[in-house]
Amino acid sequence: MASQFNEVVSTRYHMYNSLFLNLPYSGIYRTGTLLPLLQQSCESEYEKGKDPKAIISKFFSNYTPQATREEQFDLLFGFIQYIERQVVLFDSIEDSAFSEINDLKGKGSVSEMLIRATAEDAVEDLRKRLEDFSVRIVLTAHPTQFYPGNVLAILNDLEQAIRENRLEHINLLLRQLGKTAFINKEKPTPFDEAVSLSWFLENVFYNVIPDIITKLMSGLNMKLEDWTNYDLIKIGFWPGGDRDGNPFVTHEITLKVAQHLQQTLLRCYYRDLRFLKRRLTFKGVEHIITRAENKVYPLAFGGGFGGEIYHHPDELLNDLFEAREVLIRDHKGLFLNLLDAVILKVRIFGFYFASMDIRQDSRKHAYAWEAIFEKLKSKNKKIKNFDKLTEHEKIETLLGLSFKPTTMKFEDAFVSELIESIDIIGQIQEENGVEGCHRYVISNCQSALDVIRVYQLANLILGKDEQLSLDIVPLFETIEDLANAPGIMTELYSVKAYRDHLKRRGNKQTIMLGFSDGTKDGGYLRANWSIYQAKENLTRITRDNGFTAVFFDGRGGPPARGGGNTHDFYASLGNTIEDKEVQITIQGQTISSNFGKPVSCGYNIEQLLSAGIENSVFKKKPQFAEDEINLINALADEGHKAYLDLKKHPKFVPYLEKITPLSFIGDTNIGSRPVKRNSGSLKFEDLRAIPFVGSWAQMKQNIPGFYGVGSALKELKKQGKLRELKMLFKDSLFFRTLLSNSMMSLTKTYYPATAYLAKDKEFSEFWKKMHAEYKLSTQMILEVSGLTELMENNPTNRDSVKLRERIVLPLITIQQFALQQLRTLSADDKAFEKQYRALVVRCMFGIINAARNSA
């Protein structure tokens, strides 16, 4: 029996895919006719053990024997363009069927949560929990998505046309896609990235967030005036504020992005006010709405500031509440729901829309302080001997300083820029409100001193009357950092000045944990378990000091970067981990796939909401018994050992550099950030997590998503722990989610495409080592889970992944063919080196976007 996914998605895809053959473009029929033949060739030839070079060569020999080399390249590029559009079509079909293949009122939805609360007599508990709970979704500009705004708009229209089955309109939009460029000719600037992500704010989040809150109010029988938690769902924003290793972000860009966010939001308000004006045409109300419209217009469109404007959202709210009072008193509340909807939006989004985070590496702050000390040392003896002081003495010395950094002149432009980047926070807070920019994330945080450096510098620049409206957020990423984090925070909490600061900031300390770098550093099992343990320890330490820990998770899209099923992940955290808030980064294609349409966005936000309140409202038992903790500890240790054995292999970095497309990622013009943090020769520690994970994904080897899992499970089975492992999978949602996410990585893996490396003189042994762990991980996960195939317990996502992987199999083959040719360029091929390099880069886009599944 066909699965529901195959009925509503796969069948439609194959039907609409045939429309491509009718597009009136040169060579399209030939490309569309030959592509299925290439698809079949790839599948059959890989089964025979053929390599990509042989497959492409045989394909040309069989089907285009008279083609010149130039014509062969043209055909390959034609295939790439065709497949890119097939991926877009598949995305749109899957998005259009979202409500058919997902239960919008089932597990994890607001509807299910309300029914469950009623059934378990927990409505009051739920109501109380919602008073101070919060979900923060932070949009980042990490380079794993490349669609420009015009393509996103076509995708949106195409999804709607498919949902309504308007064949003629679908055909027109496919023709438009055929004519629209998918590729950025130049790298986007940080501002370009901000504008691109603003599309989602304006077209999706602006309506979805208030709709969810309205649904909750209705389900809990609450009126607008009863609802007080407007921070229930917040949007964070990194483009234009994330400086970590991105030399293109400046304080001018930060301010420009903040202004763009406000202007985008005010345009949304303006449109809503225009609509209200058409409905609220009553005496005593109409002129108030007109006044509001006129005051918003200059802010929204910059059309001169001769007239009055709003300086604060409260001023707009005062007018709207005045209209509300008249509407209720004189007009029986006609269209009150429309007015209340606008009031709710203003209360949620203020005048900032999304809250910008500033992020910088701790070493940059140390460097800036050294430059400052050079200016101050003649007046302060302690500064002269700063390096000889203990950490406590260094902290006390910094906190004892009093000067104005903004009045200093520095020869080093970077130091001046870093100071201005903090100073600009004050201007953004003044123009957009404090919520517009109130967090400073410290990457590579190694000590309490790293936090105090930022705190004191910000205090000297922005502090007023002992008030600093800024949350300092240490980021712990590597396995070592995660282990040291509790000690660092204990030291930090002992600093009186910082304790006083936290009290003024609501007794909360936000701590960011980096899943991506943790996985890169220590492997899949060790990273996930280290983060779990760090959260437990940090929760306890922070509570002991009288504060509340707020965990901000740097999660990526795929499981290899800490992604995967977010609902199950957060629902699986026990009562030993603080759960006042859920904060996560959403990046790359995960933004468009999980939050790119109102239906999917609403569904996934509701999943996060329900997961975050699961433990506190529905009173779950503690997460793990002592023997289960020992079991997972042992697994993490064995997985770490296996991963380190691979990472320390002498061919590990050379393989990344010579075999994978890592060196090509910087040529894709996807994002503005460099592939690695430092120039010079390739070093593992300098590699950014996303290019690192992305390189393995392009190769269809997905090392960070599974390596070590098989070895760890096998070792514990050898120790006689197989029964315990099976019970743990059955009883523990955390462990089940951990293995399920790894299953997705394994399902997206395809080693036949690189099997030719088994015979490679330099990398044969290394490839065989990875392949053996892939087979072992698949075997052991199936044995422990009791499943007969990977992702059997998640058939919708399984079928989606399989079809996506089949669509891009020719791309994978073409890319591997080009990489093979580039490694062994003959004299004849040397003239075509540029074309081979272009093939590698162009294939990346389709492979990246086809792999968008992360739920």
CSV table of N, CA, C and O in Angstrom, one decimal, residues 489-540:
chain,number,residue,atom,x,y,z
A,489,MET,N,31.4,29.6,34.9
A,489,MET,CA,30.2,30.3,35.4
A,489,MET,C,30.2,30.4,36.9
A,489,MET,O,29.7,31.4,37.5
A,490,THR,N,30.8,29.4,37.6
A,490,THR,CA,30.9,29.6,39.1
A,490,THR,C,31.7,30.8,39.4
A,490,THR,O,31.4,31.5,40.3
A,491,GLU,N,32.9,30.9,38.8
A,491,GLU,CA,33.8,32.0,39.0
A,491,GLU,C,33.0,33.4,38.6
A,491,GLU,O,33.2,34.3,39.4
A,492,LEU,N,32.3,33.3,37.6
A,492,LEU,CA,31.6,34.6,37.1
A,492,LEU,C,30.6,35.0,38.2
A,492,LEU,O,30.4,36.2,38.5
A,493,TYR,N,29.8,34.0,38.7
A,493,TYR,CA,28.8,34.3,39.7
A,493,TYR,C,29.4,34.9,41.0
A,493,TYR,O,28.6,35.5,41.8
A,494,SER,N,30.6,34.7,41.2
A,494,SER,CA,31.3,35.2,42.4
A,494,SER,C,31.7,36.6,42.3
A,494,SER,O,32.0,37.2,43.3
A,495,VAL,N,31.6,37.2,41.1
A,495,VAL,CA,31.9,38.6,40.9
A,495,VAL,C,30.7,39.5,41.3
A,495,VAL,O,29.7,39.5,40.6
A,496,LYS,N,30.9,40.3,42.4
A,496,LYS,CA,29.8,41.0,42.9
A,496,LYS,C,29.2,42.0,41.9
A,496,LYS,O,27.9,42.1,41.7
A,497,ALA,N,30.0,42.7,41.1
A,497,ALA,CA,29.5,43.7,40.2
A,497,ALA,C,28.6,43.0,39.1
A,497,ALA,O,27.6,43.5,38.7
A,498,TYR,N,29.1,41.7,38.7
A,498,TYR,CA,28.3,41.0,37.7
A,498,TYR,C,27.0,40.4,38.3
A,498,TYR,O,26.0,40.4,37.6
A,499,ARG,N,27.1,40.0,39.5
A,499,ARG,CA,25.9,39.5,40.2
A,499,ARG,C,24.8,40.6,40.3
A,499,ARG,O,23.6,40.4,40.0
A,500,ASP,N,25.3,41.8,40.6
A,500,ASP,CA,24.4,43.0,40.7
A,500,ASP,C,23.8,43.2,39.3
A,500,ASP,O,22.6,43.6,39.2
A,501,HIS,N,24.6,43.1,38.3
A,501,HIS,CA,24.1,43.3,36.9
A,501,HIS,C,23.0,42.3,36.6
A,501,HIS,O,22.0,42.7,36.0
A,502,LEU,N,23.2,41.0,37.0
A,502,LEU,CA,22.2,40.0,36.7
A,502,LEU,C,20.9,40.3,37.4
A,502,LEU,O,19.8,40.1,36.9
A,503,LYS,N,21.0,40.8,38.6
A,503,LYS,CA,19.8,41.1,39.4
A,503,LYS,C,19.0,42.2,38.7
A,503,LYS,O,17.8,42.1,38.6
A,504,ARG,N,19.7,43.1,38.1
A,504,ARG,CA,19.0,44.2,37.4
A,504,ARG,C,18.5,43.7,36.1
A,504,ARG,O,17.6,44.4,35.5
A,505,ARG,N,19.0,42.6,35.6
A,505,ARG,CA,18.5,42.1,34.3
A,505,ARG,C,17.5,40.9,34.5
A,505,ARG,O,17.4,40.0,33.6
A,506,GLY,N,16.8,40.9,35.6
A,506,GLY,CA,15.8,39.9,35.9
A,506,GLY,C,16.3,38.6,36.4
A,506,GLY,O,15.6,37.6,36.3
A,507,ASN,N,17.5,38.6,37.0
A,507,ASN,CA,18.1,37.3,37.6
A,507,ASN,C,18.2,36.2,36.6
A,507,ASN,O,18.1,35.0,37.0
A,508,LYS,N,18.4,36.5,35.4
A,508,LYS,CA,18.6,35.5,34.3
A,508,LYS,C,20.0,35.6,33.7
A,508,LYS,O,20.5,36.7,33.5
A,509,GLN,N,20.6,34.4,33.5
A,509,GLN,CA,21.9,34.4,32.7
A,509,GLN,C,21.7,33.5,31.5
A,509,GLN,O,21.4,32.3,31.6
A,510,THR,N,21.8,34.1,30.3
A,510,THR,CA,21.7,33.3,29.1
A,510,THR,C,23.1,32.7,28.8
A,510,THR,O,24.1,33.4,28.8
A,511,ILE,N,23.1,31.4,28.5
A,511,ILE,CA,24.3,30.7,28.1
A,511,ILE,C,24.1,30.0,26.8
A,511,ILE,O,23.1,29.2,26.7
A,512,MET,N,25.0,30.3,25.9
A,512,MET,CA,24.8,29.6,24.5
A,512,MET,C,25.7,28.4,24.4
A,512,MET,O,26.9,28.4,24.9
A,513,LEU,N,25.2,27.3,23.9
A,513,LEU,CA,25.9,26.1,23.7
A,513,LEU,C,25.9,25.8,22.2
A,513,LEU,O,24.9,25.7,21.6
A,514,GLY,N,27.1,25.5,21.7
A,514,GLY,CA,27.3,25.3,20.2
A,514,GLY,C,27.3,23.9,19.8
A,514,GLY,O,28.2,23.1,20.1
A,515,PHE,N,26.2,23.4,19.2
A,515,PHE,CA,26.1,22.0,18.8
A,515,PHE,C,27.0,21.7,17.6
A,515,PHE,O,27.6,20.7,17.6
A,516,SER,N,27.1,22.7,16.7
A,516,SER,CA,27.9,22.4,15.5
A,516,SER,C,29.4,22.2,15.8
A,516,SER,O,29.9,21.2,15.3
A,517,ASP,N,30.0,23.1,16.5
A,517,ASP,CA,31.4,22.9,16.8
A,517,ASP,C,31.7,21.8,17.7
A,517,ASP,O,32.7,21.2,17.7
A,518,GLY,N,30.7,21.5,18.6
A,518,GLY,CA,30.9,20.4,19.5
A,518,GLY,C,30.9,19.1,18.8
A,518,GLY,O,31.8,18.2,19.0
A,519,THR,N,30.1,18.9,17.7
A,519,THR,CA,30.1,17.7,16.9
A,519,THR,C,31.4,17.6,16.1
A,519,THR,O,32.0,16.6,16.0
A,520,LYS,N,31.8,18.7,15.5
A,520,LYS,CA,33.0,18.8,14.8
A,520,LYS,C,34.2,18.4,15.7
A,520,LYS,O,35.1,17.7,15.2
A,521,ASP,N,34.2,18.9,16.9
A,521,ASP,CA,35.3,18.7,17.8
A,521,ASP,C,35.3,17.2,18.4
A,521,ASP,O,36.4,16.6,18.4
A,522,GLY,N,34.2,16.7,18.8
A,522,GLY,CA,34.2,15.5,19.6
A,522,GLY,C,33.3,14.4,19.0
A,522,GLY,O,33.2,13.3,19.6
A,523,GLY,N,32.7,14.6,17.9
A,523,GLY,CA,31.9,13.5,17.3
A,523,GLY,C,30.4,13.6,17.8
A,523,GLY,O,30.1,14.3,18.8
A,524,TYR,N,29.6,12.9,17.1
A,524,TYR,CA,28.1,13.0,17.3
A,524,TYR,C,27.7,12.6,18.8
A,524,TYR,O,27.0,13.4,19.4
A,525,LEU,N,28.1,11.5,19.3
A,525,LEU,CA,27.6,11.0,20.6
A,525,LEU,C,28.2,11.9,21.7
A,525,LEU,O,27.4,12.3,22.6
A,526,ARG,N,29.5,12.1,21.7
A,526,ARG,CA,30.1,12.9,22.7
A,526,ARG,C,29.6,14.3,22.8
A,526,ARG,O,29.3,14.8,23.9
A,527,ALA,N,29.4,14.9,21.6
A,527,ALA,CA,28.9,16.3,21.6
A,527,ALA,C,27.5,16.4,22.2
A,527,ALA,O,27.2,17.3,23.1
A,528,ASN,N,26.6,15.6,21.8
A,528,ASN,CA,25.2,15.7,22.3
A,528,ASN,C,25.1,15.3,23.8
A,528,ASN,O,24.4,16.0,24.5
A,529,TRP,N,25.9,14.4,24.2
A,529,TRP,CA,25.8,14.0,25.7
A,529,TRP,C,26.6,15.1,26.5
A,529,TRP,O,26.1,15.4,27.6
A,530,SER,N,27.6,15.6,26.0
A,530,SER,CA,28.4,16.7,26.7
A,530,SER,C,27.5,17.9,26.9
A,530,SER,O,27.5,18.6,27.9
A,531,ILE,N,26.7,18.3,25.9
A,531,ILE,CA,25.8,19.4,26.0
A,531,ILE,C,24.7,19.1,27.0
A,531,ILE,O,24.4,20.0,27.9
A,532,TYR,N,24.2,17.9,27.0
A,532,TYR,CA,23.2,17.5,28.0
A,532,TYR,C,23.8,17.6,29.4
A,532,TYR,O,23.1,18.2,30.3
A,533,GLN,N,24.9,17.1,29.6
A,533,GLN,CA,25.6,17.2,31.0
A,533,GLN,C,25.9,18.6,31.4
A,533,GLN,O,25.7,19.0,32.5
A,534,ALA,N,26.4,19.4,30.4
A,534,ALA,CA,26.7,20.8,30.7
A,534,ALA,C,25.5,21.5,31.1
A,534,ALA,O,25.5,22.3,32.1
A,535,LYS,N,24.3,21.2,30.5
A,535,LYS,CA,23.1,21.9,30.8
A,535,LYS,C,22.7,21.5,32.3
A,535,LYS,O,22.2,22.4,33.0
A,536,GLU,N,22.8,20.3,32.6
A,536,GLU,CA,22.5,19.9,34.0
A,536,GLU,C,23.4,20.6,35.0
A,536,GLU,O,22.9,21.1,36.0
A,537,ASN,N,24.7,20.6,34.8
A,537,ASN,CA,25.6,21.2,35.7
A,537,ASN,C,25.4,22.7,35.8
A,537,ASN,O,25.4,23.3,36.9
A,538,LEU,N,25.2,23.4,34.6
A,538,LEU,CA,25.0,24.8,34.6
A,538,LEU,C,23.6,25.2,35.3
A,538,LEU,O,23.5,26.2,35.9
A,539,THR,N,22.6,24.3,35.1
A,539,THR,CA,21.3,24.6,35.7
A,539,THR,C,21.5,24.6,37.3
A,539,THR,O,21.0,25.5,38.0
A,540,ARG,N,22.2,23.6,37.8
A,540,ARG,CA,22.4,23.4,39.2
A,540,ARG,C,23.2,24.6,39.8
A,540,ARG,O,22.8,25.2,40.8
